[in-house]
Amino acid sequence: MHCLRNSLLKSGLSLLLLLVFFSCQPEKKPKVFGSANCDASYVLPDDISDVKITSVKIRFYNVTTGEVKEFPSWKDAHVNTGLYNIDYQMECTYSQNGTQKKGKLVSQLNECEIIPKKEQDTVMLNFNMHIVPQVEDFIIEEIFFTGTLHPSGKQYHGDNYVILYNGTDHTLYADRIAFCESRWTTVIKWDYTPDIRHEAFAAYAVYLVPGSGKEHPVEPGGRIVLCDTGIDHRTNNPNSFDLSKADFEWYDVSTVPAHQDYDSPLVPNLDKWFCYTKSFFVLHNRGFRSYVIARVPEDLDKETYLRDYLYNFTYVLTHAGVSYDMSGMAYKIPNKWVIDGVNLSVQAKFLWTILPEDIDAGWTNCGTMDHQKDRYFHSVRRKYLGKDLNGNKILQDTNNSSEDFNPMVMPSFIEQQGTAIDAKGTPCKQKTYDGIVPMD
């Protein structure tokens, strides 16, 4: 028994020494190389071919350290191993649908690991390229026209807004930018005489950003918010949001005692040149009209405009087999002043696009039916393509709202402020660039 105990003790001691020996051996870890060369392949948009690259810019942002490195070619792209956000931009000529063009293509990779498998291996990166729209002035980024609802389900008025975006590479000035609503709707069409559609936009509301020319600079990637009433609307409707930091509001001096507008002391007014209503202007909440933004010449004053740009028209209205001679008026916004435009409609009632094809060849919507009940708390937002090398959003602009806009999506102000998405007061949880693409 004594010998058996000694034998067991010796065996246990040997096993313990063996475990200690192996546990003290250094752990074998995969070898990590300190740096890597990078190269790229790319996929072009479907309608692009015959690309001839004239120059490239490549930017590596190290997510961990914050270090930024830029390279003029992939043969120079050598970085330390790590986690990176990578921007790739090429200036080039290309053929698009048979037309030769000159411009930029861009793409981004986020949280991409640069770790070579072997020493001196080149890490291959794959990019899906996007065309950078060749915009020269402001574009309409978003229109929130549907409005919100009170907890009772009743329509709330006053929180409409429009966002203009500077997608260029230089500072723009918003002075004398006109925001205009169409005289016509996209769901009713008559033969209007004279037909000025390819000459001018027939406006039924014209509001201008005040200023003498360079009072309202907007940097690349910046925006201008135009709104109905510039207040925190949650004080009137807990399901609305805060517009007290908007850039401008449209305000009307109403001649209808029962329907008065409110002039917010927090947000400056647009200059009202004309509006059809005797009370106060609101965007069509079912989305039947078209909107443009235009640059009004600096040497044109309001009185001269109202005198020289009046548009009188006639048409024949036919109802139940009976025809009536009709007439009306609007004000011309020459197409050469227009810098962007958007047609709105609904599929069930759509008849025509008010804007000519070179301004907007399509249309967008919040809902497919007239009086669609779930249209509230939604807007139309221009599609996000990515970011440029300065971190500014690139938004799609092909002059076709059917392609350029995400219809019936969550408004940006509701997302940013986490406010209600329905009459029940359900808070918004998402944050996106365009109602679809999640923010990084």
Coordinates of C-alpha atoms in Angstrom, one line a residue:
M1 CA 0.0 0.0 0.0
H2 CA 2.9 2.3 0.9
C3 CA 4.6 1.5 -2.4
L4 CA 1.4 2.1 -4.4
R5 CA 1.0 5.6 -2.7
N6 CA 4.6 6.5 -3.6
S7 CA 4.0 5.4 -7.2
L8 CA 0.9 7.5 -7.5
L9 CA 2.7 10.5 -6.0
K10 CA 5.5 10.2 -8.5
S11 CA 3.1 9.8 -11.4
G12 CA 1.2 12.9 -10.3
L13 CA 4.3 14.9 -9.9
S14 CA 5.5 13.9 -13.3
L15 CA 2.2 14.9 -14.9
L16 CA 2.3 18.2 -13.1
L17 CA 5.8 19.0 -14.3
L18 CA 4.8 18.0 -17.8
L19 CA 1.8 20.4 -17.7
V20 CA 4.0 23.2 -16.3
F21 CA 6.5 22.6 -19.1
F22 CA 4.0 22.9 -21.9
S23 CA 2.1 25.8 -20.3
C24 CA 5.4 27.8 -20.1
Q25 CA 6.0 27.3 -23.9
P26 CA 5.4 30.6 -25.8
E27 CA 2.1 30.6 -27.7
K28 CA 2.5 30.3 -31.4
K29 CA 0.7 33.2 -33.0
P30 CA 0.2 33.9 -36.7
K31 CA 2.9 36.3 -38.0
V32 CA 1.6 39.8 -38.5
F33 CA 3.4 41.9 -41.1
G34 CA 3.9 45.5 -40.4
S35 CA 2.8 47.0 -43.7
A36 CA 1.3 46.1 -47.1
N37 CA 1.1 47.2 -50.7
C38 CA -2.4 47.8 -52.0
D39 CA -3.9 47.6 -55.4
A40 CA -7.5 47.8 -56.7
S41 CA -10.0 46.4 -59.2
Y42 CA -13.2 48.2 -59.9
V43 CA -16.7 47.6 -61.3
L44 CA -18.2 50.4 -63.5
P45 CA -21.8 51.4 -63.6
D46 CA -23.8 49.4 -66.2
D47 CA -24.1 52.3 -68.6
I48 CA -20.4 53.3 -68.5
S49 CA -17.7 52.1 -70.9
D50 CA -14.4 53.1 -72.6
V51 CA -13.0 54.6 -69.4
K52 CA -9.7 56.5 -69.8
I53 CA -8.3 57.5 -66.5
T54 CA -6.4 60.8 -66.4
S55 CA -5.6 60.9 -62.6
V56 CA -6.6 59.2 -59.4
K57 CA -6.7 60.1 -55.7
I58 CA -6.6 57.5 -53.0
R59 CA -7.1 58.2 -49.3
F60 CA -6.6 55.8 -46.5
Y61 CA -8.0 56.7 -43.1
N62 CA -6.8 54.5 -40.2
V63 CA -9.9 54.0 -38.0
T64 CA -7.8 53.1 -35.0
T65 CA -5.1 55.8 -35.1
G66 CA -6.8 58.5 -37.1
E67 CA -3.8 58.7 -39.4
V68 CA -4.6 59.8 -43.0
K69 CA -2.5 58.9 -46.0
E70 CA -3.1 60.0 -49.6
F71 CA -1.6 58.6 -52.8
P72 CA -1.7 59.6 -56.5
S73 CA -1.6 56.1 -57.8
W74 CA -2.0 52.5 -56.6
K75 CA 1.7 51.7 -57.2
D76 CA 2.4 54.2 -54.4
A77 CA -0.2 52.8 -52.0
H78 CA 1.7 51.4 -49.1
V79 CA 0.2 51.5 -45.6
N80 CA 0.7 49.9 -42.2
T81 CA -1.6 47.0 -41.4
G82 CA -4.8 48.0 -39.8
L83 CA -8.5 48.9 -40.2
Y84 CA -9.2 51.6 -42.8
N85 CA -11.8 53.6 -44.5
I86 CA -10.7 54.0 -48.1
D87 CA -11.8 56.6 -50.6
Y88 CA -11.0 56.1 -54.3
Q89 CA -11.6 58.8 -56.9
M90 CA -10.7 58.8 -60.6
E91 CA -10.8 61.7 -63.0
C92 CA -11.5 60.3 -66.4
T93 CA -13.3 60.4 -69.7
Y94 CA -15.9 57.8 -70.5
S95 CA -18.7 56.8 -72.7
Q96 CA -22.2 56.8 -71.3
N97 CA -25.0 55.5 -73.5
G98 CA -23.0 56.4 -76.5
T99 CA -22.1 59.9 -75.4
Q100 CA -18.5 60.9 -74.5
K101 CA -18.2 62.6 -71.2
K102 CA -15.5 63.9 -68.8
G103 CA -16.0 63.6 -65.1
K104 CA -15.3 61.8 -61.9
L105 CA -16.0 58.3 -60.6
V106 CA -15.8 57.5 -56.8
S107 CA -16.2 54.7 -54.4
Q108 CA -15.6 54.0 -50.7
L109 CA -14.7 51.0 -48.5
N110 CA -15.5 51.2 -44.8
E111 CA -13.7 49.3 -42.0
C112 CA -11.6 47.4 -44.4
E113 CA -8.8 45.2 -42.9
I114 CA -5.4 45.6 -44.6
I115 CA -3.6 42.5 -43.5
P116 CA -1.4 40.6 -46.0
K117 CA -1.3 36.8 -45.8
K118 CA 2.4 36.7 -46.7
E119 CA 5.2 39.1 -46.5
Q120 CA 5.3 41.4 -49.5
D121 CA 1.9 40.3 -50.6
T122 CA -0.3 42.9 -52.3
V123 CA -3.7 43.4 -50.8
M124 CA -6.3 43.6 -53.5
L125 CA -9.3 45.9 -52.9
N126 CA -12.5 45.8 -54.9
F127 CA -14.6 49.0 -55.6
N128 CA -18.0 49.6 -57.1
M129 CA -17.6 53.0 -58.8
H130 CA -20.3 55.7 -59.0
I131 CA -20.5 58.7 -61.2
V132 CA -20.2 62.0 -59.5
P133 CA -23.0 64.2 -60.9
Q134 CA -21.7 67.3 -62.6
V135 CA -23.8 69.8 -60.7
E136 CA -23.0 73.5 -60.8
D137 CA -25.5 74.9 -58.4
F138 CA -27.9 73.9 -55.6
I139 CA -30.1 70.8 -56.0
I140 CA -33.3 69.9 -54.2
E141 CA -32.3 67.3 -51.7
E142 CA -35.6 66.7 -49.9
I143 CA -39.2 67.8 -49.9
F144 CA -41.4 67.1 -46.9
F145 CA -44.9 68.0 -48.0
T146 CA -47.2 65.3 -46.4
G147 CA -47.1 66.8 -42.9
T148 CA -47.6 65.1 -39.5
L149 CA -50.7 64.2 -37.5
H150 CA -51.9 65.1 -34.1
P151 CA -52.3 62.3 -31.6
S152 CA -56.1 62.5 -32.5
G153 CA -55.2 61.7 -36.1
K154 CA -56.0 65.2 -37.3
Q155 CA -53.7 66.8 -39.9
Y156 CA -51.2 69.3 -38.5
H157 CA -50.1 72.2 -40.6
G158 CA -46.9 74.2 -40.5
D159 CA -44.0 71.7 -40.5
N160 CA -43.4 71.4 -44.2
Y161 CA -39.8 72.0 -45.4
V162 CA -37.5 71.8 -48.4
I163 CA -33.7 71.2 -48.3
L164 CA -31.4 72.6 -50.9
Y165 CA -27.9 71.0 -51.1
N166 CA -24.6 72.2 -52.4
G167 CA -23.1 69.2 -54.2
T168 CA -20.4 71.2 -56.0
D169 CA -16.8 71.6 -55.0
H170 CA -17.0 75.3 -54.3
T171 CA -19.0 77.8 -52.2
L172 CA -22.4 78.8 -53.4
Y173 CA -24.5 81.8 -52.4
A174 CA -28.2 81.3 -51.7
D175 CA -29.0 85.0 -52.3
R176 CA -32.0 85.5 -54.7
I177 CA -32.6 81.7 -55.0
A178 CA -36.4 81.5 -55.8
F179 CA -38.5 78.6 -54.5
C180 CA -41.5 78.2 -56.7
E181 CA -44.6 76.0 -56.8
S182 CA -46.4 75.2 -60.1
R183 CA -49.6 76.6 -61.3
W184 CA -50.6 73.2 -62.7
T185 CA -51.0 69.9 -61.0
T186 CA -49.7 66.6 -62.5
V187 CA -53.2 65.0 -62.1
I188 CA -55.2 67.4 -64.2
K189 CA -54.3 68.4 -67.8
W190 CA -55.9 70.7 -70.3
D191 CA -54.5 72.3 -73.5
Y192 CA -53.2 75.6 -72.1
T193 CA -52.8 78.4 -74.6
P194 CA -50.2 79.7 -75.1
D195 CA -48.1 76.7 -74.2
I196 CA -44.9 78.0 -72.5
R197 CA -43.7 74.7 -71.0
H198 CA -40.4 74.7 -72.9
E199 CA -39.9 78.4 -72.4
A200 CA -40.8 79.0 -68.7
F201 CA -42.2 77.5 -65.6
A202 CA -45.8 78.7 -64.8
A203 CA -45.5 79.6 -61.1
Y204 CA -48.3 80.1 -58.6
A205 CA -46.0 80.8 -55.7
V206 CA -42.6 82.6 -55.8
Y207 CA -40.5 83.1 -52.6
L208 CA -36.9 84.4 -52.8
V209 CA -34.0 84.1 -50.4
P210 CA -33.1 87.7 -49.5
G211 CA -29.7 89.1 -50.0
S212 CA -27.6 91.3 -52.3
G213 CA -25.4 88.5 -53.8
K214 CA -23.0 87.2 -51.2
E215 CA -24.8 87.4 -47.9
H216 CA -25.7 83.7 -47.6
P217 CA -22.6 81.4 -48.4
V218 CA -23.1 77.7 -48.4
E219 CA -19.9 75.6 -48.3
P220 CA -19.5 72.4 -50.4
G221 CA -21.6 69.7 -48.7
G222 CA -23.7 72.3 -46.9
R223 CA -27.4 72.9 -47.1
I224 CA -30.2 75.5 -46.9
V225 CA -33.5 74.6 -45.1
L226 CA -36.6 76.5 -46.2
C227 CA -39.7 75.8 -44.1
D228 CA -43.3 76.8 -43.6
T229 CA -43.0 78.0 -40.0
G230 CA -39.7 78.1 -38.2
I231 CA -40.6 77.0 -34.6
D232 CA -40.3 74.0 -32.4
H233 CA -43.6 72.4 -33.6
R234 CA -43.6 70.0 -30.7
T235 CA -45.2 72.7 -28.5
N236 CA -48.3 72.5 -30.8
N237 CA -48.1 68.9 -31.8
P238 CA -46.1 66.3 -29.8
N239 CA -45.8 64.3 -33.0
S240 CA -44.0 67.0 -34.9
F241 CA -40.4 68.2 -34.7
D242 CA -38.2 71.3 -34.3
L243 CA -37.7 73.7 -37.2
S244 CA -36.5 76.7 -35.1
K245 CA -33.0 76.4 -36.6
A246 CA -34.2 76.4 -40.3
D247 CA -32.5 79.0 -42.5
F248 CA -35.6 80.7 -43.8
E249 CA -39.4 80.4 -43.6
W250 CA -42.2 81.4 -46.0
Y251 CA -44.5 83.8 -44.3
D252 CA -47.7 85.4 -45.6
V253 CA -49.7 88.3 -44.3
S254 CA -53.2 86.8 -44.5
T255 CA -56.3 88.8 -45.4
V256 CA -58.5 86.0 -44.0
P257 CA -59.2 86.7 -40.3
A258 CA -60.0 83.0 -39.6
H259 CA -56.7 81.8 -41.2
Q260 CA -53.7 83.7 -40.0
D261 CA -50.0 82.8 -40.5
Y262 CA -47.4 82.9 -37.7
D263 CA -44.2 84.9 -38.2
S264 CA -41.5 83.2 -36.2
P265 CA -39.0 85.5 -34.5
L266 CA -36.4 82.7 -34.7
V267 CA -36.2 82.3 -38.5
P268 CA -35.9 85.0 -41.1
N269 CA -38.5 85.3 -43.8
L270 CA -38.2 84.6 -47.5
D271 CA -39.1 87.5 -49.7
K272 CA -42.6 86.9 -51.0
W273 CA -42.9 88.0 -54.6
F274 CA -46.2 86.3 -55.4
C275 CA -48.6 83.6 -54.0
Y276 CA -52.1 82.7 -55.1
T277 CA -53.6 82.4 -51.6
K278 CA -55.2 85.2 -49.6
S279 CA -54.4 83.3 -46.4
F280 CA -51.1 81.4 -46.1
F281 CA -49.1 79.1 -48.4
V282 CA -48.7 75.3 -47.7
L283 CA -47.2 72.6 -49.9
H284 CA -49.8 70.4 -51.5
N285 CA -50.0 67.6 -48.9
R286 CA -50.9 64.8 -51.4
G287 CA -48.0 65.8 -53.7
F288 CA -49.7 66.9 -56.9
R289 CA -47.6 69.9 -57.9
S290 CA -44.1 70.5 -59.2
Y291 CA -41.4 72.6 -57.6
V292 CA -38.3 74.4 -58.9
I293 CA -35.5 76.5 -57.6
A294 CA -34.2 79.3 -59.7
R295 CA -31.6 82.1 -59.7
V296 CA -33.4 85.4 -60.3
P297 CA -31.2 88.0 -62.0
E298 CA -29.7 90.5 -59.6
D299 CA -30.9 93.5 -61.6
L300 CA -34.5 92.4 -61.6
D301 CA -36.7 93.8 -58.8
K302 CA -40.1 92.6 -57.6
E303 CA -42.2 95.3 -59.3
T304 CA -40.6 94.8 -62.7
Y305 CA -41.0 91.1 -62.4
L306 CA -44.7 91.3 -61.6
R307 CA -45.2 93.6 -64.5
D308 CA -43.1 91.9 -67.2
Y309 CA -43.5 88.2 -66.4
L310 CA -47.2 87.9 -66.0
Y311 CA -48.6 84.8 -67.8
N312 CA -52.3 84.9 -68.9
F313 CA -53.6 81.7 -70.5
T314 CA -56.8 80.1 -71.7
Y315 CA -58.1 76.5 -72.0
V316 CA -61.2 74.6 -72.7
L317 CA -62.7 72.6 -69.8
T318 CA -64.9 69.7 -70.7
H319 CA -67.2 68.1 -68.2
A320 CA -70.0 65.7 -68.8
G321 CA -69.8 66.4 -72.5
V322 CA -70.1 70.2 -72.1
S323 CA -67.2 72.5 -72.9
Y324 CA -66.4 75.8 -71.1
D325 CA -64.0 78.5 -72.1
M326 CA -61.7 79.1 -69.1
S327 CA -58.8 81.5 -68.4
G328 CA -56.2 81.9 -65.7
M329 CA -53.0 83.5 -64.7
A330 CA -49.6 82.7 -63.3
Y331 CA -46.1 84.1 -63.3
K332 CA -43.2 83.0 -65.6
I333 CA -40.0 81.6 -64.3
P334 CA -37.8 81.3 -67.4
N335 CA -36.3 77.9 -67.8
K336 CA -32.9 79.4 -68.2
W337 CA -33.2 80.6 -64.5
V338 CA -34.1 77.2 -63.2
I339 CA -31.3 75.3 -61.5
D340 CA -33.3 72.3 -60.4
G341 CA -36.9 70.9 -60.4
V342 CA -39.0 68.0 -59.1
N343 CA -42.3 66.7 -60.3
L344 CA -44.6 65.1 -57.7
S345 CA -47.6 62.9 -58.3
V346 CA -49.3 59.6 -57.4
Q347 CA -49.6 56.6 -59.8
A348 CA -53.4 56.3 -59.6
K349 CA -54.0 59.8 -60.9
F350 CA -50.8 60.8 -62.8
L351 CA -51.3 62.4 -66.2
W352 CA -48.3 64.5 -67.1
T353 CA -44.9 65.9 -66.0
I354 CA -45.2 69.7 -65.7
L355 CA -41.5 70.3 -66.1
P356 CA -39.7 69.8 -69.5
E357 CA -37.6 66.7 -69.8
D358 CA -34.3 68.5 -69.5
I359 CA -35.3 69.7 -66.0
D360 CA -37.1 66.6 -64.8
A361 CA -37.9 63.7 -67.0
G362 CA -39.7 61.8 -64.3
W363 CA -41.6 62.3 -61.0
T364 CA -41.6 61.0 -57.4
N365 CA -44.2 60.5 -54.8
C366 CA -45.4 59.7 -51.3
G367 CA -47.9 57.0 -51.9
T368 CA -49.6 55.5 -55.0
M369 CA -53.2 56.5 -54.3
D370 CA -54.9 59.8 -53.8
H371 CA -55.6 60.5 -50.1
Q372 CA -53.4 57.6 -49.1
K373 CA -53.7 57.6 -45.3
D374 CA -50.1 56.4 -44.5
R375 CA -48.4 59.1 -46.5
Y376 CA -48.1 61.3 -43.5
F377 CA -44.6 61.4 -41.7
H378 CA -42.9 60.7 -45.1
S379 CA -40.9 62.7 -47.6
V380 CA -39.0 62.3 -50.9
R381 CA -35.2 62.3 -50.6
R382 CA -32.5 62.3 -53.2
K383 CA -30.5 59.1 -53.4
Y384 CA -27.1 58.9 -51.7
L385 CA -24.2 57.5 -53.7
G386 CA -21.4 57.9 -51.3
K387 CA -18.9 60.6 -50.2
D388 CA -16.2 62.5 -51.9
L389 CA -12.7 62.8 -50.7
N390 CA -13.7 65.7 -48.4
G391 CA -16.4 63.6 -46.7
N392 CA -19.3 65.4 -48.4
K393 CA -22.3 63.5 -49.6
I394 CA -22.7 62.7 -53.3
L395 CA -26.3 62.7 -54.3
Q396 CA -27.7 61.4 -57.5
D397 CA -28.8 63.9 -60.1
T398 CA -29.8 62.7 -63.6
N399 CA -32.7 65.2 -64.1
N400 CA -35.1 62.3 -63.6
S401 CA -36.9 62.2 -60.3
S402 CA -38.1 58.7 -60.9
E403 CA -34.5 57.6 -60.7
D404 CA -33.0 60.3 -58.5
F405 CA -35.3 60.2 -55.5
N406 CA -36.3 57.6 -52.9
P407 CA -40.1 58.0 -52.7
M408 CA -42.1 57.9 -49.4
V409 CA -39.2 57.5 -46.9
M410 CA -38.6 58.8 -43.4
P411 CA -37.9 62.5 -43.4
S412 CA -34.4 63.6 -42.3
F413 CA -35.6 65.9 -39.5
I414 CA -37.6 63.0 -38.0
E415 CA -34.6 60.8 -38.2
Q416 CA -32.2 63.4 -36.8
Q417 CA -34.4 64.3 -33.9
G418 CA -35.9 60.8 -33.2
T419 CA -39.4 62.2 -33.2
A420 CA -42.7 60.5 -34.0
I421 CA -43.2 58.4 -37.1
D422 CA -47.0 58.0 -36.7
A423 CA -50.0 59.5 -34.9
K424 CA -49.3 57.1 -31.9
G425 CA -46.1 58.9 -31.3
T426 CA -43.8 56.0 -32.0
P427 CA -40.3 57.4 -31.9
C428 CA -38.0 57.1 -34.9
K429 CA -35.0 54.8 -34.4
Q430 CA -33.2 54.9 -37.8
K431 CA -30.7 57.3 -39.2
T432 CA -29.9 57.2 -42.9
Y433 CA -28.3 59.3 -45.6
D434 CA -31.4 59.2 -47.8
G435 CA -34.2 57.3 -46.1
I436 CA -32.6 54.0 -47.3
V437 CA -28.8 53.9 -46.8
P438 CA -27.9 53.6 -43.1
M439 CA -25.4 56.1 -41.7
D440 CA -21.9 54.7 -41.0

